[in-house]
């Protein structure tokens, strides 16, 4: 059993996302520790990218803030490695293909292993291009998380059969960001996955309120929240740790 | 399986949300590209609407003045809407219509591709939305109004460097938002497969015409075919039919801005490194951590940090050469061609003219250079005047 599976054993999993280095790495460090103590089952650590094409404005701006504060991939790895013993939950990295490829895909995965990171999520690398990542992930025992979208249809089963860790179910069309309503039949997406694989399914994109999280968790194994948390960080800056923790706690309770 | 590879370059690095849309586009392209009805419809539009074939003009005064190789200009500037961009827009919009799409979106740098897309959308009755970096909407204000006149909605992109790269980001984001009724008319030989292939095929009419027109005029192939390169669509269109003709030198002219040693440049082959961005593996101007660099060129159409994957491969294999041309050299060529031949070239195309001016004098008089004059320069007049210190606004 991978680390990831264990994250889905404490009721429905709550998976918060933060952009590393937003507003600075010291704050991210505190956030990771605090979120793991307040209900996070997996934390997605975003490595900022200059041109994140799958992100809405909220996370785009977080990436720019992080880069402006001097954040680099190496500084993120160093920080995670140092505080890893204090973090109770599973860690995953979310970034784009270019920062991984240019760092050196093999070196990147080796670093993930060294830092106790269990999985990578790379939204601009679809099933057809997984050979760019997977051999390196396999070499170091890192799970390559696959995504499925409302437009995936016939592709869902193909993707699910080879998926590792958990399956990231994109709830809505478009980019990341808070939505007042989610209209996709995510239940049907999850049913298609489960017909070929017992992999845990986590739903992300657009979820912000405890009510939405509860509703989404009814048809899945976990809920991913990014923009709503990044918004709190944007609002409170270096003082964001407490309000983010309160939010994480509230969301985990909603889906328990 | 990875598709659309040119050597190690290319691929389909896009969010899962778009995979079905690009697969559907690929299937439609394969179904229609040799369909007699589609081919004849497109041929007719190219002939009757775009005004093709474009002229292959012998620039006699320029040839005599430079005193070396014989220079021909492929007059894509005479194409309807004033650039080669229309060739691809006619093809893709017609295809989009066959696919049942009712709306097209596109990115634009200088505004040429935006204008061409808006034009064809108007002709074919498609709803049209253009994404343009805010910086470029200022540099090319007249083109913004032109697009609006043609019925398109223009979105000024205020993220990142507010130029072409950011316009592509936003167009891709918008496409993930609405794929069912919308086709993304990508304007260059870049992005995920099948765009680099489709755009190259629709632009390859340029090289085919050069070949047959020069055979008619000179009874032989050219010695050099050259074109400016941003993403690389006019160059790829001009080069494609000559790739197998090994005697023909292919030269792509990149925008070196203030110089290749100055951070303010956009010379991807000269300064870029291998990366994966905007759907493709290729060369990009970027830092050691893979953050895409803010590039610069006086030419909004060449102000892009990457290059199409087929060009990257032509560079790897040595089949084509890529040379940097600075702002100053391009502006001088812009002025030179205006004065010498009475043709005002686009500032993009002026990069190719500039390199021609460098190499033609030292070549024998029996050699032939074809420069692809990808667009006309009316849109650039005010910007060049400002570059020369004259306070003119459109």
XYZ file of C-alpha atoms in Angstrom, chain B residues 221-375:
155
model
C 15.139 26.285 -57.514
C 16.300 29.164 -55.304
C 19.627 28.963 -53.468
C 18.235 30.491 -50.290
C 14.739 30.773 -48.837
C 14.522 33.010 -45.810
C 11.809 34.236 -43.480
C 11.349 35.745 -40.042
C 10.592 33.398 -37.132
C 8.579 34.011 -33.985
C 6.466 30.898 -33.508
C 7.457 30.281 -37.102
C 4.377 29.882 -39.318
C 5.393 31.987 -42.310
C 8.882 30.453 -42.247
C 7.544 26.912 -41.963
C 5.120 27.578 -44.804
C 7.926 28.926 -46.982
C 10.420 26.173 -46.021
C 8.251 23.086 -46.102
C 8.305 22.315 -49.809
C 12.075 22.802 -49.898
C 13.068 20.574 -46.977
C 13.802 17.667 -49.304
C 15.546 19.950 -51.819
C 18.918 19.808 -50.120
C 20.529 22.408 -52.398
C 18.255 25.103 -50.971
C 19.534 26.882 -47.858
C 16.763 27.635 -45.376
C 17.318 30.574 -43.038
C 15.039 31.647 -40.202
C 15.540 35.154 -38.804
C 14.855 35.526 -35.081
C 14.155 38.719 -33.195
C 17.282 39.656 -31.222
C 15.722 42.833 -29.806
C 18.529 44.927 -28.314
C 21.029 42.141 -29.092
C 21.560 38.478 -28.190
C 23.817 39.468 -25.298
C 21.214 41.845 -23.911
C 18.403 40.326 -21.792
C 15.931 42.239 -23.951
C 15.688 39.815 -26.876
C 13.477 37.019 -28.197
C 16.048 34.890 -30.037
C 14.907 31.415 -29.018
C 17.361 29.303 -31.013
C 20.294 31.561 -30.089
C 19.469 31.827 -26.390
C 16.797 29.255 -25.561
C 17.084 25.871 -23.909
C 14.991 22.734 -24.196
C 11.701 22.884 -22.352
C 8.045 21.837 -22.358
C 5.523 24.643 -22.528
C 2.425 25.708 -24.458
C 1.719 22.111 -25.352
C 5.054 21.271 -26.906
C 8.609 20.238 -26.250
C 10.854 22.773 -27.976
C 13.343 25.537 -27.228
C 12.326 28.361 -24.915
C 13.898 31.459 -23.413
C 13.792 30.568 -19.712
C 15.807 30.481 -16.499
C 17.563 27.542 -14.817
C 14.342 26.611 -12.972
C 12.190 26.546 -16.102
C 10.494 29.894 -15.460
C 9.669 31.378 -18.858
C 11.659 34.545 -19.517
C 10.050 37.894 -20.282
C 11.274 38.360 -23.869
C 11.428 41.512 -25.917
C 11.357 42.610 -29.557
C 10.242 45.793 -31.283
C 8.058 43.441 -33.304
C 4.978 42.311 -31.377
C 4.617 39.353 -33.742
C 8.065 37.931 -32.932
C 7.919 38.752 -29.220
C 7.490 35.115 -28.177
C 9.754 33.031 -25.877
C 9.419 29.782 -27.838
C 9.579 28.407 -31.368
C 7.534 25.774 -33.201
C 8.748 22.186 -32.686
C 9.428 21.514 -36.371
C 11.789 24.506 -36.476
C 13.508 23.233 -33.314
C 14.071 19.965 -35.138
C 15.245 21.639 -38.348
C 17.760 23.469 -36.185
C 18.865 20.257 -34.412
C 19.395 18.439 -37.701
C 21.100 21.436 -39.278
C 18.634 21.477 -42.174
C 17.760 25.097 -41.453
C 19.881 27.871 -39.955
C 18.528 30.399 -37.495
C 20.124 33.801 -37.178
C 19.454 36.683 -34.785
C 18.476 40.117 -36.153
C 18.287 43.162 -33.863
C 15.599 45.860 -33.629
C 17.958 48.382 -35.176
C 18.800 46.122 -38.130
C 15.120 45.379 -38.719
C 14.160 49.058 -38.592
C 16.918 49.911 -41.076
C 15.633 47.174 -43.406
C 12.070 48.477 -42.970
C 13.233 51.890 -44.131
C 15.504 50.485 -46.852
C 12.840 48.400 -48.578
C 10.354 51.280 -48.404
C 12.849 53.612 -50.045
C 14.354 51.178 -52.528
C 11.382 49.190 -53.774
C 8.403 51.234 -52.638
C 7.262 48.348 -50.455
C 6.683 48.934 -46.735
C 7.234 45.557 -45.054
C 5.900 44.481 -41.676
C 8.495 44.974 -38.941
C 8.380 41.171 -38.493
C 9.244 40.542 -42.157
C 11.861 43.301 -41.976
C 13.972 40.938 -39.844
C 14.289 38.646 -42.894
C 14.925 41.597 -45.217
C 17.713 42.733 -42.858
C 19.484 39.399 -43.017
C 19.094 39.315 -46.789
C 20.843 42.696 -46.905
C 23.705 41.153 -44.922
C 24.278 38.087 -47.078
C 23.224 39.116 -50.593
C 26.228 41.403 -51.364
C 28.768 38.610 -50.798
C 26.890 36.082 -52.928
C 27.476 35.567 -56.664
C 25.150 37.320 -59.067
C 23.837 34.023 -60.422
C 22.554 32.997 -56.986
C 18.911 33.489 -56.034
C 17.490 34.467 -52.634
C 13.772 34.363 -51.920
C 12.670 36.440 -48.930
C 9.223 35.705 -47.609
C 7.660 39.109 -47.085
C 5.125 37.793 -44.600
C 3.176 41.003 -44.056
